[in-house]
Short mmCIF file of C-alpha atoms in Angstrom, two decimals:
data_model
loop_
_atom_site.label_atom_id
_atom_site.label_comp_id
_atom_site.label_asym_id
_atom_site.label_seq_id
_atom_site.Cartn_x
_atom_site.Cartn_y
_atom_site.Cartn_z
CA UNK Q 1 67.37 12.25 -14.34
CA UNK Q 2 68.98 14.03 -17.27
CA UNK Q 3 67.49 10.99 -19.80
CA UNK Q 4 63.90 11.43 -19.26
CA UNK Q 5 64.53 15.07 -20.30
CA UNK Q 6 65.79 13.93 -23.94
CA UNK Q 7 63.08 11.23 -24.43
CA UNK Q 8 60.88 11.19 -27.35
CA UNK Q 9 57.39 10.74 -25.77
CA UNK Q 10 55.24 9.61 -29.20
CA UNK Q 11 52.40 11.98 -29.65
CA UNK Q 12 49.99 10.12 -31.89
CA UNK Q 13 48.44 9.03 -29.16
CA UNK Q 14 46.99 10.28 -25.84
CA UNK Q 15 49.14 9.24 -22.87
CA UNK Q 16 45.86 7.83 -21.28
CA UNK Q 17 42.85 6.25 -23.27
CA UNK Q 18 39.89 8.36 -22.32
CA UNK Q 19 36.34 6.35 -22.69
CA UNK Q 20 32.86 7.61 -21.85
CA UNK Q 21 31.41 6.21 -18.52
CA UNK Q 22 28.62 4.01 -19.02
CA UNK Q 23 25.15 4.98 -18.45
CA UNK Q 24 22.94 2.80 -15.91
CA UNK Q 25 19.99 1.74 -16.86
CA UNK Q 26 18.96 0.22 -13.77
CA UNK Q 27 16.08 0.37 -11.81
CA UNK Q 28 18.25 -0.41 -8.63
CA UNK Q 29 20.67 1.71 -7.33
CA UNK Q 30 23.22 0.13 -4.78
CA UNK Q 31 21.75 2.03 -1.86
CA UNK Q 32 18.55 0.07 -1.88
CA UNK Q 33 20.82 -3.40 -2.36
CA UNK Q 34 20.47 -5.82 -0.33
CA UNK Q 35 23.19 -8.73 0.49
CA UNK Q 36 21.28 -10.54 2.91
CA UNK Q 37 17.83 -9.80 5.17
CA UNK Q 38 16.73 -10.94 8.10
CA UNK Q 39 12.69 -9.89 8.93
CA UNK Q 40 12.73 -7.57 11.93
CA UNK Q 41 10.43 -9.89 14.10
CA UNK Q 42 13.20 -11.89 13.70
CA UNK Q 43 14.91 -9.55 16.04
CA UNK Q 44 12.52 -9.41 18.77
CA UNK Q 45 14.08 -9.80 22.15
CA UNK Q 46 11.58 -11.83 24.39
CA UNK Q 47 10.86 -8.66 26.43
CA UNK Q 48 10.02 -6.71 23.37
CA UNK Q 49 7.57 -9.21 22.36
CA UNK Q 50 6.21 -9.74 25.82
CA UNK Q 51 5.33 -5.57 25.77
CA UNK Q 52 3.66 -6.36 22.05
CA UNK Q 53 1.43 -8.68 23.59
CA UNK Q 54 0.12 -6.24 26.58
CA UNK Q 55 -0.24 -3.62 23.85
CA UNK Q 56 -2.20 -5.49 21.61
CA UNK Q 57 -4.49 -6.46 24.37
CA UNK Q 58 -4.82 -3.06 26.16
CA UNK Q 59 -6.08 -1.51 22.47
CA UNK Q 60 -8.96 -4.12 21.86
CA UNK Q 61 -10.24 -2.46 25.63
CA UNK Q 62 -10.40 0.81 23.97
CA UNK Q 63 -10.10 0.96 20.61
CA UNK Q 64 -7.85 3.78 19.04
CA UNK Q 65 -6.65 1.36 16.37
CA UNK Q 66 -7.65 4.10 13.44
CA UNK Q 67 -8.56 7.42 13.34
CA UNK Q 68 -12.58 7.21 14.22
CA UNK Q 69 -10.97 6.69 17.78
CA UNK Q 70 -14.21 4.38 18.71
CA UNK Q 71 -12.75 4.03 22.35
CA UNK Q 72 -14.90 1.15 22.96
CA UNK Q 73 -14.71 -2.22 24.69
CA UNK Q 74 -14.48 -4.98 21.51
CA UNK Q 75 -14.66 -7.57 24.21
CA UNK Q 76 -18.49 -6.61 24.71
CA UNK Q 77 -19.07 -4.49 20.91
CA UNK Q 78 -17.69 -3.05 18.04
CA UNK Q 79 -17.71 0.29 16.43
CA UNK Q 80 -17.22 1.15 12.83
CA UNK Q 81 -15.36 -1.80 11.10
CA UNK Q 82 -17.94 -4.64 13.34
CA UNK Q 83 -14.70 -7.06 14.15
CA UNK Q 84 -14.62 -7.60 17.45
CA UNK Q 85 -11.46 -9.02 19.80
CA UNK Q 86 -11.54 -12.74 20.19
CA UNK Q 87 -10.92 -13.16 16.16
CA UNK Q 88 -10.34 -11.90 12.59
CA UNK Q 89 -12.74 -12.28 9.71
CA UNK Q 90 -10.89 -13.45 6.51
CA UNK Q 91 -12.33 -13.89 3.07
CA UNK Q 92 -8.70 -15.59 1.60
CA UNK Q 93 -5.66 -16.99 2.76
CA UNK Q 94 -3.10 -18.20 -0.37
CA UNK Q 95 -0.61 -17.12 -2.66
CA UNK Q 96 -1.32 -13.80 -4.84
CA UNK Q 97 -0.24 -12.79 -7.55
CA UNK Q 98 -1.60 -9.82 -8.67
CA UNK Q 99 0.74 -7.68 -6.63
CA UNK Q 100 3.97 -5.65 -7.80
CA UNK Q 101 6.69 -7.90 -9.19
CA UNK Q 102 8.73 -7.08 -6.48
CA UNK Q 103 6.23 -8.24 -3.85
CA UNK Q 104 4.54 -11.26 -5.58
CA UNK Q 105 8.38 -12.34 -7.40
CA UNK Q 106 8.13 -16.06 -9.13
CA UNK Q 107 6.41 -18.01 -5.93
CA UNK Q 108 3.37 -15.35 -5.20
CA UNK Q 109 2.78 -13.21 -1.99
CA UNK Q 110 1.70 -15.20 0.72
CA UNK Q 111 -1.92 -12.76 1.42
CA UNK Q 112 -4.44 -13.03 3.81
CA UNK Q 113 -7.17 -10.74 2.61
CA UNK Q 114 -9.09 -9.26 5.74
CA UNK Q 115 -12.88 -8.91 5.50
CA UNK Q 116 -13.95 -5.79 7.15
CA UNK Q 117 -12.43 -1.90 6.88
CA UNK Q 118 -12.62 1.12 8.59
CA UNK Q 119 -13.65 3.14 5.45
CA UNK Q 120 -16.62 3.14 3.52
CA UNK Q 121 -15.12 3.72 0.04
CA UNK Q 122 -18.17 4.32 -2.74
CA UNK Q 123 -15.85 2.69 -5.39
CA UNK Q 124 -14.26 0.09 -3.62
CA UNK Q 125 -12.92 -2.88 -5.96
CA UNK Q 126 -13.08 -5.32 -3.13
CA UNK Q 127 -16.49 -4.39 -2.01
CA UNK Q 128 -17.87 -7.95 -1.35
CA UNK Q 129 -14.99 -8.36 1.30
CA UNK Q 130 -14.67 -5.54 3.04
CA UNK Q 131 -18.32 -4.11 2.65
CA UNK Q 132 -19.92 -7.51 3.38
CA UNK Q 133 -17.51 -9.10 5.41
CA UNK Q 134 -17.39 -12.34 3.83
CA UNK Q 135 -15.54 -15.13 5.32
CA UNK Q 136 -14.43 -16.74 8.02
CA UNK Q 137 -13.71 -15.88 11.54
CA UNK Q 138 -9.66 -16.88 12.64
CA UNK Q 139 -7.86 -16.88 16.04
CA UNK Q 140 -4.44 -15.32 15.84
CA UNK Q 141 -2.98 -19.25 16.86
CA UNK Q 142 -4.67 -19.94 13.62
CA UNK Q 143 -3.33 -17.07 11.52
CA UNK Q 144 -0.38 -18.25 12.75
CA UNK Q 145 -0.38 -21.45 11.59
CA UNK Q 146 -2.05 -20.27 7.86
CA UNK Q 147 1.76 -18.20 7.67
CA UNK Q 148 3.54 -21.29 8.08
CA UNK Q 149 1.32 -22.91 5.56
CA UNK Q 150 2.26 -20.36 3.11
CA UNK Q 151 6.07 -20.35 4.03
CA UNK Q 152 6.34 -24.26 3.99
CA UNK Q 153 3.98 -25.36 1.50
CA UNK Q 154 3.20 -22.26 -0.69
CA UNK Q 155 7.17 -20.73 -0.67
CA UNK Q 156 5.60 -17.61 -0.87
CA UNK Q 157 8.00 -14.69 -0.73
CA UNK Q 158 6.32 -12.57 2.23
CA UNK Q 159 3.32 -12.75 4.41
CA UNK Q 160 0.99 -10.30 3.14
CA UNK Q 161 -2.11 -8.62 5.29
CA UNK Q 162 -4.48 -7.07 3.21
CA UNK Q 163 -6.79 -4.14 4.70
CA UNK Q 164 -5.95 -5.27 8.16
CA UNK Q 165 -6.01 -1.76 9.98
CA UNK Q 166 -9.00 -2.81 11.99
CA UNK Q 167 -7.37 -6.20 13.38
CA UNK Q 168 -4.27 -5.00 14.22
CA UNK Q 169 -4.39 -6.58 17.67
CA UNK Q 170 -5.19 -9.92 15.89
CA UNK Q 171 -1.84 -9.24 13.28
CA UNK Q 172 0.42 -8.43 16.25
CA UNK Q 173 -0.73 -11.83 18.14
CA UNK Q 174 -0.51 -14.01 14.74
CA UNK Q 175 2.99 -12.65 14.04
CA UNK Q 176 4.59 -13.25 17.97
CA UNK Q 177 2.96 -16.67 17.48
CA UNK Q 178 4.33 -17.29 14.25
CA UNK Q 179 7.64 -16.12 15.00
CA UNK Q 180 7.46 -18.85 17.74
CA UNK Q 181 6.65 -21.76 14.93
CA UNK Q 182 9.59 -20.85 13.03
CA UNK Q 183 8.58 -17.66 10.59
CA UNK Q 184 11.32 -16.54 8.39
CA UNK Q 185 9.17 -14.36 6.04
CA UNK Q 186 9.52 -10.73 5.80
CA UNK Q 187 5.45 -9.37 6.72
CA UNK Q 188 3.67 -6.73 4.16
CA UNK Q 189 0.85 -4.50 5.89
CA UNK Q 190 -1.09 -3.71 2.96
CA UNK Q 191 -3.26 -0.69 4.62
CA UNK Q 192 -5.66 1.87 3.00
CA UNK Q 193 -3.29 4.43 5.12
CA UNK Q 194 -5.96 5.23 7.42
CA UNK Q 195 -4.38 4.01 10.61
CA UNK Q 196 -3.47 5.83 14.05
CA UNK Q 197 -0.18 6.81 15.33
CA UNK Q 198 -0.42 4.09 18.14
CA UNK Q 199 -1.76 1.33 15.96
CA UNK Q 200 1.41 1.61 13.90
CA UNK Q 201 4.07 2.14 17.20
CA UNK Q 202 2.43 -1.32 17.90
CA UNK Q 203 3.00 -2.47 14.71
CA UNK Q 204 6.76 -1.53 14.99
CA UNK Q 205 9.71 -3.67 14.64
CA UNK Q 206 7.06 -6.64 13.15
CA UNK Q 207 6.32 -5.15 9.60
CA UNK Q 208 9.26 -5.39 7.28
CA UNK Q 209 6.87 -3.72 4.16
CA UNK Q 210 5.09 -0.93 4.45
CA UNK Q 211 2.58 -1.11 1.49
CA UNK Q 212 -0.49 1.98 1.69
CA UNK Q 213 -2.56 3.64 -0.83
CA UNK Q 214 -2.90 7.36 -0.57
CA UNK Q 215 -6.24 7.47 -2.15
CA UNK Q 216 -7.47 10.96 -2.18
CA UNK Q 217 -6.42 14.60 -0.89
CA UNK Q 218 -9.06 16.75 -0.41
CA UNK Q 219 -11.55 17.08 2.83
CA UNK Q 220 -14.75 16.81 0.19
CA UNK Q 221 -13.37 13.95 -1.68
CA UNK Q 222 -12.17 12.18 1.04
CA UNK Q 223 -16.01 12.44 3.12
CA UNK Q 224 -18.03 12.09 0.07
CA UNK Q 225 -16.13 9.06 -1.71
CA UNK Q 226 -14.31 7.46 1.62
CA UNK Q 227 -16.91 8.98 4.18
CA UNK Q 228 -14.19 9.84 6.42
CA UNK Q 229 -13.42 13.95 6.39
CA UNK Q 230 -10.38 13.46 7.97
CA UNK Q 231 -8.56 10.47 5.70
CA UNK Q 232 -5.73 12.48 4.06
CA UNK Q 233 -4.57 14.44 7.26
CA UNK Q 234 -4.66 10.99 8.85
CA UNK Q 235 -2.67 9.40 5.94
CA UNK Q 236 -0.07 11.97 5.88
CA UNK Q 237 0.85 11.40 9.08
CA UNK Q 238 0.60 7.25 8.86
CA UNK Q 239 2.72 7.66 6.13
CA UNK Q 240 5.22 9.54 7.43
CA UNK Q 241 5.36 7.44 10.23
CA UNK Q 242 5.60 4.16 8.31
CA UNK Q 243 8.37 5.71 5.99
CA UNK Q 244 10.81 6.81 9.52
CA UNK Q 245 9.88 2.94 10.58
CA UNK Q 246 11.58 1.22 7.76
CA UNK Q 247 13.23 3.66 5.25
CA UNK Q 248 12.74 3.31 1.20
CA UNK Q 249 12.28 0.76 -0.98
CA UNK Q 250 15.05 -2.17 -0.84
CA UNK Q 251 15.64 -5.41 -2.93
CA UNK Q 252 17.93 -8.73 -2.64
CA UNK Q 253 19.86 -9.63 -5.39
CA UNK Q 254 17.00 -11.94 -6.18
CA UNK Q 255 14.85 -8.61 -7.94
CA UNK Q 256 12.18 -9.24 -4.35
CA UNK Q 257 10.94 -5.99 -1.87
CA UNK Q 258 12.42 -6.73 1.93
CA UNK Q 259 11.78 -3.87 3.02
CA UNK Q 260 11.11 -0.50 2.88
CA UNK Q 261 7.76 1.80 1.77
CA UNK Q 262 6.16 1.20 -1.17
CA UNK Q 263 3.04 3.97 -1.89
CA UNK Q 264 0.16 3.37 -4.10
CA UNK Q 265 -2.27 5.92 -5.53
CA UNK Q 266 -5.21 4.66 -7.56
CA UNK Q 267 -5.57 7.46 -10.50
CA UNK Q 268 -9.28 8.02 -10.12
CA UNK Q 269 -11.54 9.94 -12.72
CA UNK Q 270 -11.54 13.79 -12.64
CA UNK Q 271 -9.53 13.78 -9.39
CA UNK Q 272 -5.90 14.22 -11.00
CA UNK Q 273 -5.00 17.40 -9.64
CA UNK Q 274 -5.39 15.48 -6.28
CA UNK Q 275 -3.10 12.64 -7.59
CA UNK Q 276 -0.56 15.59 -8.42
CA UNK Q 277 -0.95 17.25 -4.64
CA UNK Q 278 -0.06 13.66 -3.54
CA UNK Q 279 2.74 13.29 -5.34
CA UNK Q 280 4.23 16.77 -4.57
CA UNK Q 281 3.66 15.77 -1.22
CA UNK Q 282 5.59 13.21 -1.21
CA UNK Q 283 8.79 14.34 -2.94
CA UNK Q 284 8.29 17.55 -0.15
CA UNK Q 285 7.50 15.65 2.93
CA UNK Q 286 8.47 11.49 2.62
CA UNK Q 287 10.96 11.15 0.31
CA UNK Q 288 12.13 11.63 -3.31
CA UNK Q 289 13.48 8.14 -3.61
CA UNK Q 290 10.16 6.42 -2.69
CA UNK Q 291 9.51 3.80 -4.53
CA UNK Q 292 6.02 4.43 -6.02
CA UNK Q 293 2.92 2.45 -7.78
CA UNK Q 294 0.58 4.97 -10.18
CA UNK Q 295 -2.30 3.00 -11.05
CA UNK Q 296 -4.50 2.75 -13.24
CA UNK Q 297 -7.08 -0.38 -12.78
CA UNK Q 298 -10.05 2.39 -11.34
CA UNK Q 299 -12.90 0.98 -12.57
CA UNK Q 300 -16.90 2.21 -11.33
CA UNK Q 301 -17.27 -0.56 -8.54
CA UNK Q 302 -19.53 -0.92 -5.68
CA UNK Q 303 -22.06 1.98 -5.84
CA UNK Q 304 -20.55 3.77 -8.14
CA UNK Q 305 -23.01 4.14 -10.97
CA UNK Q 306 -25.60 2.00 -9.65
CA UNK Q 307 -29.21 3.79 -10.00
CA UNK Q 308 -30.87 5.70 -7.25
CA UNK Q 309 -34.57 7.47 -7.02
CA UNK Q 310 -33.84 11.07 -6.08
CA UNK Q 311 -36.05 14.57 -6.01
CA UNK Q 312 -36.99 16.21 -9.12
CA UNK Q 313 -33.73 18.91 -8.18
CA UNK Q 314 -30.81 16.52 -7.14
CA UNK Q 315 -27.47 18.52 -5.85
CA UNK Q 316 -24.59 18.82 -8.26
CA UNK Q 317 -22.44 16.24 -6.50
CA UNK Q 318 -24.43 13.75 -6.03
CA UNK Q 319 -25.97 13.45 -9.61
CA UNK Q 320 -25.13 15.55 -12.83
CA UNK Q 321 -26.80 12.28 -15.28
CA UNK Q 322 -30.48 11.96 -15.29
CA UNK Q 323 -32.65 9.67 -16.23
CA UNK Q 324 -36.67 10.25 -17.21
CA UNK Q 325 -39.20 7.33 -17.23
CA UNK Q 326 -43.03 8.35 -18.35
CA UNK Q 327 -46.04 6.33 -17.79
CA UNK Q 328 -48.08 4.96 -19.85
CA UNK Q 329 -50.13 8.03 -19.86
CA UNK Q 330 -47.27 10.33 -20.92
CA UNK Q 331 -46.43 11.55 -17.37
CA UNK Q 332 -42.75 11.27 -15.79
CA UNK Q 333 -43.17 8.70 -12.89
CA UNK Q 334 -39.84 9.56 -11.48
CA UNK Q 335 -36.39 10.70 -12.14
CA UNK Q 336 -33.45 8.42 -11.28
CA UNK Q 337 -29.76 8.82 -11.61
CA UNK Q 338 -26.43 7.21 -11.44
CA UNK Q 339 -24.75 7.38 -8.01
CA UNK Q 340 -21.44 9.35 -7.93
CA UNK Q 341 -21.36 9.90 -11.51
CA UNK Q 342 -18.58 12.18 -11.38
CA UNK Q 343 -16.52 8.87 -10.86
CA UNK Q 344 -19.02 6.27 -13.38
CA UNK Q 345 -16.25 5.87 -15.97
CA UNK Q 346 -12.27 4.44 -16.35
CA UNK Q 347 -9.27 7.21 -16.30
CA UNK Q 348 -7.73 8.45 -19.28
CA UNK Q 349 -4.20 7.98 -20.18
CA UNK Q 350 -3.97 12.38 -20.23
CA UNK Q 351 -5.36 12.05 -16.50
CA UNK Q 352 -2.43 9.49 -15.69
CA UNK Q 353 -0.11 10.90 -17.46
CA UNK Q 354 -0.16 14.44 -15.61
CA UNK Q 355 0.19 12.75 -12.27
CA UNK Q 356 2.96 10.61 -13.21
CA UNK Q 357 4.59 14.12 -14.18
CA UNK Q 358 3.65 15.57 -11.42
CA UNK Q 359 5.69 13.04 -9.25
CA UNK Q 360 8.79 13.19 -11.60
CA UNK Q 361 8.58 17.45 -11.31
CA UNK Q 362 8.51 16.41 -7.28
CA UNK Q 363 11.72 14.54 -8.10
CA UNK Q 364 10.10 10.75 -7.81
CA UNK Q 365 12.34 8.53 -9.88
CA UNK Q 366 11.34 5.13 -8.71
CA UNK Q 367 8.05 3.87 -10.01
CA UNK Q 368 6.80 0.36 -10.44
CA UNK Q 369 6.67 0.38 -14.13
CA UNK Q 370 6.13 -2.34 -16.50
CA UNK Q 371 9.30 -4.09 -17.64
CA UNK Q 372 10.93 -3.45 -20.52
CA UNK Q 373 13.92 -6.03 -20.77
CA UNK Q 374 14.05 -9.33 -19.75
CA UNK Q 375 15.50 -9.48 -15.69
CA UNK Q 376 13.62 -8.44 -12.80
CA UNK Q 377 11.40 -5.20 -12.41
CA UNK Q 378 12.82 -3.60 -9.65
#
């Protein structure tokens, strides 16, 4: 076309306008979007949830429910946590809301707050409930019914089952039973991590939230603060396991957690190089787009720090702060300590700070950070 040959094309100005993209600044990117969720119990054929019940049943004959393997009838006794079969012990049942945004949204979390635990944590913050095991004793029929309670009269976002590796029997009975009455809530296992490989293929296709703590990393940490030698072996592997179950961490339009893994780890004095294994774990072996909680609310709690009446040479670990009383006469009358001093104070912000760069080094992006506009922190 001989025309377009002679035309004057105007060169003042480019022949396409050229602008630079815009930079997100979302917390949420659209492959943890959700348009719509359904909880998976929701999807449970009849047979499927006939097969929970049997399982549930055949573990409280011999209990392999954790990783102290107790293997005993909790029919006729219990081991370590002292629950036995017929019912749970809970300390509280209502809505929370002193969880992530995500989890607790506008309404709360619906929790149910366990009493027992198959760890013996020195620090623990909820001592007097699962040290103690304060409470009351609960069916699964009426677990059930406290889940409707909170769905129907609470319009709580999710169900929420706080330290309940020991009663996971109980949990899978309350949930089929629930699911019966009409439960449309997504469920949260809020676990310490220290569970067994068949406690959570029992737990599978009920929990929609996956919510552990990955406390410690070392063998002498994890025996002398947790007295259990194994616990991070054993949470690598729950972890692992939960993360194949249900994927990262994914949101409704609404800024609230369906489903998905979401991983605490309490920054604890003097232990941040094992904060900073974690994390590098994680980005190696779970997933760099987990979403992930560093916190910092360690406080000295349950024996940490309390006084103790040891020998005139106490060992390194157990006391490095020493106290001398004299008599009235001038002589010592006996040297006492603080328990676990190495942990008897709060974290620094230097001690967070290197594991939260430690987990962005691992290539961790998503963290549960506080808010800085005015929507939804997700």
């Amino acid at each position: 076309m001989p025309w377009l040959a002679n035309k004057a094309w105007p060169t003042s100005r480019p022949l396409f306008r050229c602008t630079p993209p815009l930079r997100r600044r979302l917390h949420l990117a659209p492959p943890f979007l959700l348009d719509d969720y359904i909880p998976r119990h929701q999807l449970l054929s009849s047979v499927e949830a006939s097969k929970k019940r049997s399982g549930a049943y055949a573990h409280l004959k011999d209990c392999n429910l954790c990783p102290r393997r107790c293997g005993i009838n909790r029919w006729e006794k219990t081991g370590v946590c002292l629950i036995g079969a017929e019912t749970a012990k809970v300390n509280v049942i209502a809505p929370h809301f002193g969880e992530e945004p995500c989890i607790q949204g506008h309404n709360g979390s619906g929790s149910v707050f366990f009493s027992g635990c198959n760890l013996r944590c020195v620090f623990c913050q909820n001592h007097d409930i699962a040290h103690q095991r304060n409470g009351f004793d609960a069916t699964p029929e009426e677990l059930a019914e406290w889940y409707m309670k909170l769905q129907n009269v609470g319009k709580v976002h999710n169900i929420n089952l706080i330290t309940p590796e020991h009663v996971v029997p109980q949990v899978v009975l309350s949930i089929l039973r629930a699911k019966d009455l009409g439960l449309r809530l997504p469920i949260v296992y809020n676990t310490s991590a220290f569970d067994s490989p068949e406690s959570l293929e029992l737990l599978d296709g009920l929990v929609d939230i996956y919510l552990p703590d990955f406390k410690v990393w070392t063998k002498a940490s994890s025996k002398r603060l947790l007295k259990a030698e194994d616990y991070a072996s054993a949470a690598m592997e729950s972890i692992k396991a939960m993360h194949a179950q249900v994927g990262d961490l994914c949101f409704t339009t609404d800024g609230i957690a369906k489903k998905g893994l979401l991983l605490r780890h309490l920054v604890m004095p003097g232990k941040e190089e094992e904060g900073q294994e974690i994390m590098r774990w994680l980005g190696d072996n779970v997933s760099r787009d987990i979403f992930v909680n560093i916190m910092e609310q360690y406080h000295p709690d349950a024996h940490v720090g309390k006084s103790s009446r040891s020998s005139p040479a106490p060992s390194s670990l157990e006391s490095s702060e020493e106290l001398s009383t004299s008599e009235p006469g001038g002589g010592p009358s006996s040297i006492t300590s603080a328990r676990y001093s190495e942990i008897n104070r709060t974290v620094t912000g230097q001690e967070i700070s290197s594991v939260r760069r430690a987990a962005e080094n691992a290539g961790i992006w998503r963290f549960c950070d506080p808010v800085r506009h005015d929507g939804f922190n997700i």
